[in-house]
């Protein structure tokens, strides 16, 4: 049993880059990831999976084609699979993500914001 | 697209009972659940799945056979499948859980603390 507890906010001290999800824990075939959000991300979708966003600190919006979801500290939103979305940070924000192992941050989109995958912190 | 954002702490205002996980969001075949922890739970295990605990407010311990994991606000721990564990709240605490749909709170144990499953709040 090698699992260790993770202090989510403390982990951000090790993470400089924005929009670069880093794995902090695994549950079965799923990964909890932390990421700094700052400014606007790119429109993209994940055709095989839902994706969860929990704001640990800060304030973001998730733009969807039909609505904008405003998310503040302690608020959770699940983007359904196949739904195009664009995260935007109103202020630089600390996010917890949950998705299956192997999911690329930019999904189906071509973008310079594509981050390395499956990197632990 | 019927998903709505969830304010996790606000949801606890609707939930009185301790040790009764309630579903607040789904991601693929997984469910985010909130639960009040107070006092001691029962030793149990889940033979088919890992289980994640994130302390939203409060202070708990998760007793394992080989160690005790002390978890405070903002700390996450994943109990691996098959590992016997006993959650204990040091103060009444607000927890976020993640596990596959269908998981029973008392796992393989026989206990009066077994809660109804798949109940949304």
PDB file of C-alpha atoms in Angstrom:
ATOM      1  CA  UNK A   1       0.000   0.000   0.000  1.00  0.00           C
ATOM      2  CA  UNK A   2       2.058   2.889  -1.288  1.00  0.00           C
ATOM      3  CA  UNK A   3      -0.656   5.484  -1.538  1.00  0.00           C
ATOM      4  CA  UNK A   4       0.086   8.750   0.188  1.00  0.00           C
ATOM      5  CA  UNK A   5      -2.234  11.559   1.055  1.00  0.00           C
ATOM      6  CA  UNK A   6      -2.056  14.657  -1.119  1.00  0.00           C
ATOM      7  CA  UNK A   7      -2.386  18.219   0.110  1.00  0.00           C
ATOM      8  CA  UNK A   8      -3.880  19.700  -3.027  1.00  0.00           C
ATOM      9  CA  UNK A   9      -3.064  23.371  -2.485  1.00  0.00           C
ATOM     10  CA  UNK A  10       0.495  22.626  -1.353  1.00  0.00           C
ATOM     11  CA  UNK A  11       1.126  20.731  -4.597  1.00  0.00           C
ATOM     12  CA  UNK A  12       0.702  23.958  -6.563  1.00  0.00           C
ATOM     13  CA  UNK A  13       3.943  25.260  -5.062  1.00  0.00           C
ATOM     14  CA  UNK A  14       5.711  22.679  -7.244  1.00  0.00           C
ATOM     15  CA  UNK A  15       3.831  23.641 -10.396  1.00  0.00           C
ATOM     16  CA  UNK A  16       4.684  26.829 -12.273  1.00  0.00           C
ATOM     17  CA  UNK A  17       3.183  26.489 -15.692  1.00  0.00           C
ATOM     18  CA  UNK A  18      -0.399  27.291 -16.589  1.00  0.00           C
ATOM     19  CA  UNK A  19      -2.646  24.784 -18.375  1.00  0.00           C
ATOM     20  CA  UNK A  20      -0.316  21.874 -17.607  1.00  0.00           C
ATOM     21  CA  UNK A  21      -2.259  19.241 -15.694  1.00  0.00           C
ATOM     22  CA  UNK A  22      -0.145  17.098 -13.381  1.00  0.00           C
ATOM     23  CA  UNK A  23      -1.308  13.844 -11.823  1.00  0.00           C
ATOM     24  CA  UNK A  24      -1.570  13.803  -8.026  1.00  0.00           C
ATOM     25  CA  UNK A  25      -3.528  10.576  -7.467  1.00  0.00           C
ATOM     26  CA  UNK A  26      -5.018   7.624  -9.299  1.00  0.00           C
ATOM     27  CA  UNK A  27      -8.275   5.839  -8.649  1.00  0.00           C
ATOM     28  CA  UNK A  28      -8.680   2.683 -10.728  1.00  0.00           C
ATOM     29  CA  UNK A  29      -8.136   3.877 -14.315  1.00  0.00           C
ATOM     30  CA  UNK A  30      -8.842   7.510 -13.448  1.00  0.00           C
ATOM     31  CA  UNK A  31      -6.503  10.320 -12.503  1.00  0.00           C
ATOM     32  CA  UNK A  32      -6.870  13.353 -10.277  1.00  0.00           C
ATOM     33  CA  UNK A  33      -4.846  16.187 -11.769  1.00  0.00           C
ATOM     34  CA  UNK A  34      -4.081  19.699 -10.626  1.00  0.00           C
ATOM     35  CA  UNK A  35      -3.602  22.619 -12.997  1.00  0.00           C
ATOM     36  CA  UNK A  36      -3.161  26.362 -12.931  1.00  0.00           C
ATOM     37  CA  UNK A  37      -5.640  28.124 -15.183  1.00  0.00           C
ATOM     38  CA  UNK A  38      -4.753  31.624 -16.386  1.00  0.00           C
ATOM     39  CA  UNK A  39      -6.228  33.521 -19.310  1.00  0.00           C
ATOM     40  CA  UNK A  40      -8.084  31.591 -21.989  1.00  0.00           C
ATOM     41  CA  UNK A  41      -7.642  28.006 -23.042  1.00  0.00           C
ATOM     42  CA  UNK A  42      -8.595  26.639 -26.454  1.00  0.00           C
ATOM     43  CA  UNK A  43     -11.975  25.297 -27.584  1.00  0.00           C
ATOM     44  CA  UNK A  44     -11.821  21.514 -27.573  1.00  0.00           C
ATOM     45  CA  UNK A  45     -13.762  18.375 -26.763  1.00  0.00           C
ATOM     46  CA  UNK A  46     -13.084  14.884 -25.484  1.00  0.00           C
ATOM     47  CA  UNK A  47     -15.036  12.422 -27.570  1.00  0.00           C
ATOM     48  CA  UNK A  48     -14.614   9.440 -25.254  1.00  0.00           C
ATOM     49  CA  UNK A  49     -15.075  10.840 -21.792  1.00  0.00           C
ATOM     50  CA  UNK A  50     -16.671  13.300 -19.431  1.00  0.00           C
ATOM     51  CA  UNK A  51     -14.276  15.659 -17.623  1.00  0.00           C
ATOM     52  CA  UNK A  52     -14.662  17.125 -14.123  1.00  0.00           C
ATOM     53  CA  UNK A  53     -13.501  20.576 -12.994  1.00  0.00           C
ATOM     54  CA  UNK A  54     -13.377  21.573  -9.323  1.00  0.00           C
ATOM     55  CA  UNK A  55     -12.161  25.061  -8.427  1.00  0.00           C
ATOM     56  CA  UNK A  56      -9.852  24.838  -5.400  1.00  0.00           C
ATOM     57  CA  UNK A  57      -9.061  28.562  -5.472  1.00  0.00           C
ATOM     58  CA  UNK A  58      -9.993  31.269  -7.922  1.00  0.00           C
ATOM     59  CA  UNK A  59     -12.727  31.941 -10.437  1.00  0.00           C
ATOM     60  CA  UNK A  60     -13.156  30.509 -13.912  1.00  0.00           C
ATOM     61  CA  UNK A  61     -15.740  30.277 -16.628  1.00  0.00           C
ATOM     62  CA  UNK A  62     -16.317  27.249 -18.806  1.00  0.00           C
ATOM     63  CA  UNK A  63     -17.676  28.335 -22.143  1.00  0.00           C
ATOM     64  CA  UNK A  64     -19.972  25.831 -23.785  1.00  0.00           C
ATOM     65  CA  UNK A  65     -21.757  26.259 -27.077  1.00  0.00           C
ATOM     66  CA  UNK A  66     -25.079  26.900 -25.392  1.00  0.00           C
ATOM     67  CA  UNK A  67     -24.090  28.490 -22.077  1.00  0.00           C
ATOM     68  CA  UNK A  68     -21.312  29.777 -19.870  1.00  0.00           C
ATOM     69  CA  UNK A  69     -20.730  28.064 -16.537  1.00  0.00           C
ATOM     70  CA  UNK A  70     -19.329  30.379 -13.878  1.00  0.00           C
ATOM     71  CA  UNK A  71     -17.279  28.448 -11.324  1.00  0.00           C
ATOM     72  CA  UNK A  72     -15.869  29.725  -8.059  1.00  0.00           C
ATOM     73  CA  UNK A  73     -14.043  28.102  -5.167  1.00  0.00           C
ATOM     74  CA  UNK A  74     -15.695  24.871  -4.101  1.00  0.00           C
ATOM     75  CA  UNK A  75     -17.774  24.520  -7.250  1.00  0.00           C
ATOM     76  CA  UNK A  76     -17.724  21.403  -9.390  1.00  0.00           C
ATOM     77  CA  UNK A  77     -18.813  20.960 -12.987  1.00  0.00           C
ATOM     78  CA  UNK A  78     -18.700  17.929 -15.274  1.00  0.00           C
ATOM     79  CA  UNK A  79     -18.383  18.593 -18.996  1.00  0.00           C
ATOM     80  CA  UNK A  80     -20.093  15.696 -20.786  1.00  0.00           C
ATOM     81  CA  UNK A  81     -18.153  13.767 -23.392  1.00  0.00           C
ATOM     82  CA  UNK A  82     -18.229  15.192 -26.875  1.00  0.00           C
ATOM     83  CA  UNK A  83     -19.282  18.649 -25.702  1.00  0.00           C
ATOM     84  CA  UNK A  84     -17.078  21.449 -26.977  1.00  0.00           C
ATOM     85  CA  UNK A  85     -15.798  23.680 -24.195  1.00  0.00           C
ATOM     86  CA  UNK A  86     -13.314  26.480 -23.566  1.00  0.00           C
ATOM     87  CA  UNK A  87     -12.092  27.107 -20.016  1.00  0.00           C
ATOM     88  CA  UNK A  88     -11.241  30.696 -19.147  1.00  0.00           C
ATOM     89  CA  UNK A  89      -9.707  31.935 -15.905  1.00  0.00           C
ATOM     90  CA  UNK A  90     -11.111  35.212 -14.599  1.00  0.00           C
ATOM     91  CA  UNK A  91      -8.232  35.273 -12.148  1.00  0.00           C
ATOM     92  CA  UNK A  92      -5.333  32.826 -12.030  1.00  0.00           C
ATOM     93  CA  UNK A  93      -6.951  29.760 -10.490  1.00  0.00           C
ATOM     94  CA  UNK A  94      -6.145  26.413  -8.948  1.00  0.00           C
ATOM     95  CA  UNK A  95      -8.122  23.551 -10.442  1.00  0.00           C
ATOM     96  CA  UNK A  96      -8.616  19.897  -9.615  1.00  0.00           C
ATOM     97  CA  UNK A  97      -9.503  17.765 -12.631  1.00  0.00           C
ATOM     98  CA  UNK A  98     -10.740  14.220 -12.856  1.00  0.00           C
ATOM     99  CA  UNK A  99     -10.677  12.145 -16.013  1.00  0.00           C
ATOM    100  CA  UNK A 100      -9.563   8.720 -17.231  1.00  0.00           C
ATOM    101  CA  UNK A 101      -5.858   8.072 -17.581  1.00  0.00           C
ATOM    102  CA  UNK A 102      -4.645   9.047 -21.049  1.00  0.00           C
ATOM    103  CA  UNK A 103      -6.834  12.078 -21.660  1.00  0.00           C
ATOM    104  CA  UNK A 104      -5.024  14.908 -23.447  1.00  0.00           C
ATOM    105  CA  UNK A 105      -5.746  18.401 -22.145  1.00  0.00           C
ATOM    106  CA  UNK A 106      -6.544  19.805 -25.588  1.00  0.00           C
ATOM    107  CA  UNK A 107      -8.716  16.847 -26.563  1.00  0.00           C
ATOM    108  CA  UNK A 108      -9.467  16.726 -30.285  1.00  0.00           C
ATOM    109  CA  UNK A 109      -8.091  20.227 -30.944  1.00  0.00           C
ATOM    110  CA  UNK A 110      -4.744  21.061 -32.527  1.00  0.00           C
ATOM    111  CA  UNK A 111      -3.098  23.552 -30.196  1.00  0.00           C
ATOM    112  CA  UNK A 112       0.240  24.707 -28.833  1.00  0.00           C
ATOM    113  CA  UNK A 113      -1.364  24.376 -25.402  1.00  0.00           C
ATOM    114  CA  UNK A 114      -1.232  20.591 -25.620  1.00  0.00           C
ATOM    115  CA  UNK A 115       0.585  19.438 -22.471  1.00  0.00           C
ATOM    116  CA  UNK A 116       2.569  16.287 -21.763  1.00  0.00           C
ATOM    117  CA  UNK A 117       0.299  13.596 -20.444  1.00  0.00           C
ATOM    118  CA  UNK A 118       0.533  11.286 -17.423  1.00  0.00           C
ATOM    119  CA  UNK A 119       3.139  13.411 -15.630  1.00  0.00           C
ATOM    120  CA  UNK A 120       3.011  13.148 -11.836  1.00  0.00           C
ATOM    121  CA  UNK A 121       3.826  15.911  -9.420  1.00  0.00           C
TER     122      UNK A 121
ATOM    123  CA  UNK B   1     -26.590  19.070 -21.851  1.00  0.00           C
ATOM    124  CA  UNK B   2     -28.343  18.995 -18.495  1.00  0.00           C
ATOM    125  CA  UNK B   3     -25.317  19.109 -16.265  1.00  0.00           C
ATOM    126  CA  UNK B   4     -25.364  21.816 -13.648  1.00  0.00           C
ATOM    127  CA  UNK B   5     -22.559  23.095 -11.508  1.00  0.00           C
ATOM    128  CA  UNK B   6     -22.523  21.990  -7.889  1.00  0.00           C
ATOM    129  CA  UNK B   7     -21.518  24.130  -4.955  1.00  0.00           C
ATOM    130  CA  UNK B   8     -20.174  21.388  -2.733  1.00  0.00           C
ATOM    131  CA  UNK B   9     -20.369  23.103   0.662  1.00  0.00           C
ATOM    132  CA  UNK B  10     -23.855  24.476  -0.013  1.00  0.00           C
ATOM    133  CA  UNK B  11     -25.103  20.964  -0.713  1.00  0.00           C
ATOM    134  CA  UNK B  12     -24.417  19.980   2.887  1.00  0.00           C
ATOM    135  CA  UNK B  13     -27.250  22.260   3.996  1.00  0.00           C
ATOM    136  CA  UNK B  14     -29.598  19.699   2.435  1.00  0.00           C
ATOM    137  CA  UNK B  15     -27.956  16.741   4.137  1.00  0.00           C
ATOM    138  CA  UNK B  16     -28.527  16.047   7.816  1.00  0.00           C
ATOM    139  CA  UNK B  17     -27.472  12.471   8.403  1.00  0.00           C
ATOM    140  CA  UNK B  18     -23.928  11.320   9.043  1.00  0.00           C
ATOM    141  CA  UNK B  19     -22.301   8.563   6.971  1.00  0.00           C
ATOM    142  CA  UNK B  20     -24.950   8.784   4.246  1.00  0.00           C
ATOM    143  CA  UNK B  21     -23.227   9.539   0.948  1.00  0.00           C
ATOM    144  CA  UNK B  22     -25.365  11.419  -1.561  1.00  0.00           C
ATOM    145  CA  UNK B  23     -24.552  11.755  -5.238  1.00  0.00           C
ATOM    146  CA  UNK B  24     -23.888  15.286  -6.496  1.00  0.00           C
ATOM    147  CA  UNK B  25     -22.397  14.582  -9.934  1.00  0.00           C
ATOM    148  CA  UNK B  26     -21.579  11.767 -12.321  1.00  0.00           C
ATOM    149  CA  UNK B  27     -18.567  11.345 -14.577  1.00  0.00           C
ATOM    150  CA  UNK B  28     -18.863   8.400 -16.947  1.00  0.00           C
ATOM    151  CA  UNK B  29     -19.629   5.455 -14.629  1.00  0.00           C
ATOM    152  CA  UNK B  30     -18.275   7.226 -11.561  1.00  0.00           C
ATOM    153  CA  UNK B  31     -20.039   9.297  -8.945  1.00  0.00           C
ATOM    154  CA  UNK B  32     -18.986  12.226  -6.816  1.00  0.00           C
ATOM    155  CA  UNK B  33     -20.721  11.953  -3.439  1.00  0.00           C
ATOM    156  CA  UNK B  34     -20.802  14.172  -0.388  1.00  0.00           C
ATOM    157  CA  UNK B  35     -21.089  12.865   3.151  1.00  0.00           C
ATOM    158  CA  UNK B  36     -20.952  14.082   6.725  1.00  0.00           C
ATOM    159  CA  UNK B  37     -18.498  12.101   8.809  1.00  0.00           C
ATOM    160  CA  UNK B  38     -18.975  12.128  12.586  1.00  0.00           C
ATOM    161  CA  UNK B  39     -17.551   9.711  15.112  1.00  0.00           C
ATOM    162  CA  UNK B  40     -16.339   6.336  13.913  1.00  0.00           C
ATOM    163  CA  UNK B  41     -17.414   4.342  10.910  1.00  0.00           C
ATOM    164  CA  UNK B  42     -17.055   0.576  10.572  1.00  0.00           C
ATOM    165  CA  UNK B  43     -14.069  -1.390   9.287  1.00  0.00           C
ATOM    166  CA  UNK B  44     -14.784  -2.462   5.720  1.00  0.00           C
ATOM    167  CA  UNK B  45     -13.276  -2.913   2.289  1.00  0.00           C
ATOM    168  CA  UNK B  46     -14.318  -2.620  -1.331  1.00  0.00           C
ATOM    169  CA  UNK B  47     -13.011  -5.608  -3.202  1.00  0.00           C
ATOM    170  CA  UNK B  48     -13.627  -4.231  -6.685  1.00  0.00           C
ATOM    171  CA  UNK B  49     -12.559  -0.612  -6.500  1.00  0.00           C
ATOM    172  CA  UNK B  50     -10.366   2.107  -5.095  1.00  0.00           C
ATOM    173  CA  UNK B  51     -12.161   4.867  -3.175  1.00  0.00           C
ATOM    174  CA  UNK B  52     -11.182   8.541  -2.912  1.00  0.00           C
ATOM    175  CA  UNK B  53     -11.685  10.788   0.130  1.00  0.00           C
ATOM    176  CA  UNK B  54     -11.250  14.565  -0.066  1.00  0.00           C
ATOM    177  CA  UNK B  55     -11.817  16.608   3.114  1.00  0.00           C
ATOM    178  CA  UNK B  56     -13.774  19.742   2.199  1.00  0.00           C
ATOM    179  CA  UNK B  57     -14.017  20.888   5.833  1.00  0.00           C
ATOM    180  CA  UNK B  58     -12.945  19.229   9.035  1.00  0.00           C
ATOM    181  CA  UNK B  59     -10.455  16.643  10.158  1.00  0.00           C
ATOM    182  CA  UNK B  60     -10.618  12.874   9.839  1.00  0.00           C
ATOM    183  CA  UNK B  61      -8.418   9.852  10.161  1.00  0.00           C
ATOM    184  CA  UNK B  62      -8.553   6.822   7.925  1.00  0.00           C
ATOM    185  CA  UNK B  63      -7.417   3.786   9.841  1.00  0.00           C
ATOM    186  CA  UNK B  64      -5.719   1.152   7.718  1.00  0.00           C
ATOM    187  CA  UNK B  65      -4.258  -2.111   8.967  1.00  0.00           C
ATOM    188  CA  UNK B  66      -0.713  -0.809   8.672  1.00  0.00           C
ATOM    189  CA  UNK B  67      -1.068   2.925   9.252  1.00  0.00           C
ATOM    190  CA  UNK B  68      -3.379   5.813  10.094  1.00  0.00           C
ATOM    191  CA  UNK B  69      -3.845   8.546   7.496  1.00  0.00           C
ATOM    192  CA  UNK B  70      -4.584  11.937   9.011  1.00  0.00           C
ATOM    193  CA  UNK B  71      -6.604  14.093   6.624  1.00  0.00           C
ATOM    194  CA  UNK B  72      -7.443  17.759   6.977  1.00  0.00           C
ATOM    195  CA  UNK B  73      -9.160  20.298   4.746  1.00  0.00           C
ATOM    196  CA  UNK B  74      -7.896  20.112   1.174  1.00  0.00           C
ATOM    197  CA  UNK B  75      -6.269  16.721   1.602  1.00  0.00           C
ATOM    198  CA  UNK B  76      -7.018  13.782  -0.674  1.00  0.00           C
ATOM    199  CA  UNK B  77      -6.415  10.099  -0.100  1.00  0.00           C
ATOM    200  CA  UNK B  78      -7.236   7.081  -2.234  1.00  0.00           C
ATOM    201  CA  UNK B  79      -7.860   3.802  -0.425  1.00  0.00           C
ATOM    202  CA  UNK B  80      -6.803   1.001  -2.786  1.00  0.00           C
ATOM    203  CA  UNK B  81      -9.281  -1.734  -3.581  1.00  0.00           C
ATOM    204  CA  UNK B  82      -9.363  -4.622  -1.182  1.00  0.00           C
ATOM    205  CA  UNK B  83      -7.689  -2.659   1.616  1.00  0.00           C
ATOM    206  CA  UNK B  84      -9.574  -2.707   4.892  1.00  0.00           C
ATOM    207  CA  UNK B  85     -10.188   0.768   6.283  1.00  0.00           C
ATOM    208  CA  UNK B  86     -12.118   2.552   9.012  1.00  0.00           C
ATOM    209  CA  UNK B  87     -12.844   6.269   8.636  1.00  0.00           C
ATOM    210  CA  UNK B  88     -13.059   8.256  11.853  1.00  0.00           C
ATOM    211  CA  UNK B  89     -14.009  11.915  12.187  1.00  0.00           C
ATOM    212  CA  UNK B  90     -11.991  13.901  14.728  1.00  0.00           C
ATOM    213  CA  UNK B  91     -14.543  16.688  14.325  1.00  0.00           C
ATOM    214  CA  UNK B  92     -17.745  16.504  12.312  1.00  0.00           C
ATOM    215  CA  UNK B  93     -16.440  16.821   8.763  1.00  0.00           C
ATOM    216  CA  UNK B  94     -17.586  17.409   5.198  1.00  0.00           C
ATOM    217  CA  UNK B  95     -16.241  14.875   2.737  1.00  0.00           C
ATOM    218  CA  UNK B  96     -16.223  14.505  -1.019  1.00  0.00           C
ATOM    219  CA  UNK B  97     -15.993  10.903  -2.193  1.00  0.00           C
ATOM    220  CA  UNK B  98     -15.343   9.468  -5.619  1.00  0.00           C
ATOM    221  CA  UNK B  99     -16.068   5.903  -6.585  1.00  0.00           C
ATOM    222  CA  UNK B 100     -17.806   3.904  -9.306  1.00  0.00           C
ATOM    223  CA  UNK B 101     -21.587   3.945  -9.402  1.00  0.00           C
ATOM    224  CA  UNK B 102     -22.999   1.136  -7.288  1.00  0.00           C
ATOM    225  CA  UNK B 103     -20.464   1.119  -4.470  1.00  0.00           C
ATOM    226  CA  UNK B 104     -22.010   0.529  -1.046  1.00  0.00           C
ATOM    227  CA  UNK B 105     -20.629   2.679   1.776  1.00  0.00           C
ATOM    228  CA  UNK B 106     -20.030  -0.277   4.085  1.00  0.00           C
ATOM    229  CA  UNK B 107     -18.447  -2.402   1.347  1.00  0.00           C
ATOM    230  CA  UNK B 108     -18.172  -6.056   2.308  1.00  0.00           C
ATOM    231  CA  UNK B 109     -19.050  -5.444   5.946  1.00  0.00           C
ATOM    232  CA  UNK B 110     -22.384  -6.180   7.613  1.00  0.00           C
ATOM    233  CA  UNK B 111     -23.368  -3.006   9.433  1.00  0.00           C
ATOM    234  CA  UNK B 112     -26.303  -0.870  10.465  1.00  0.00           C
ATOM    235  CA  UNK B 113     -24.413   2.018   8.912  1.00  0.00           C
ATOM    236  CA  UNK B 114     -25.129   0.721   5.418  1.00  0.00           C
ATOM    237  CA  UNK B 115     -26.744   3.635   3.561  1.00  0.00           C
ATOM    238  CA  UNK B 116     -29.082   3.673   0.585  1.00  0.00           C
ATOM    239  CA  UNK B 117     -27.117   3.791  -2.620  1.00  0.00           C
ATOM    240  CA  UNK B 118     -27.359   5.993  -5.709  1.00  0.00           C
ATOM    241  CA  UNK B 119     -29.403   8.695  -3.977  1.00  0.00           C
ATOM    242  CA  UNK B 120     -28.883  12.177  -5.417  1.00  0.00           C
ATOM    243  CA  UNK B 121     -29.018  15.393  -3.476  1.00  0.00           C
TER     244      UNK B 121
END
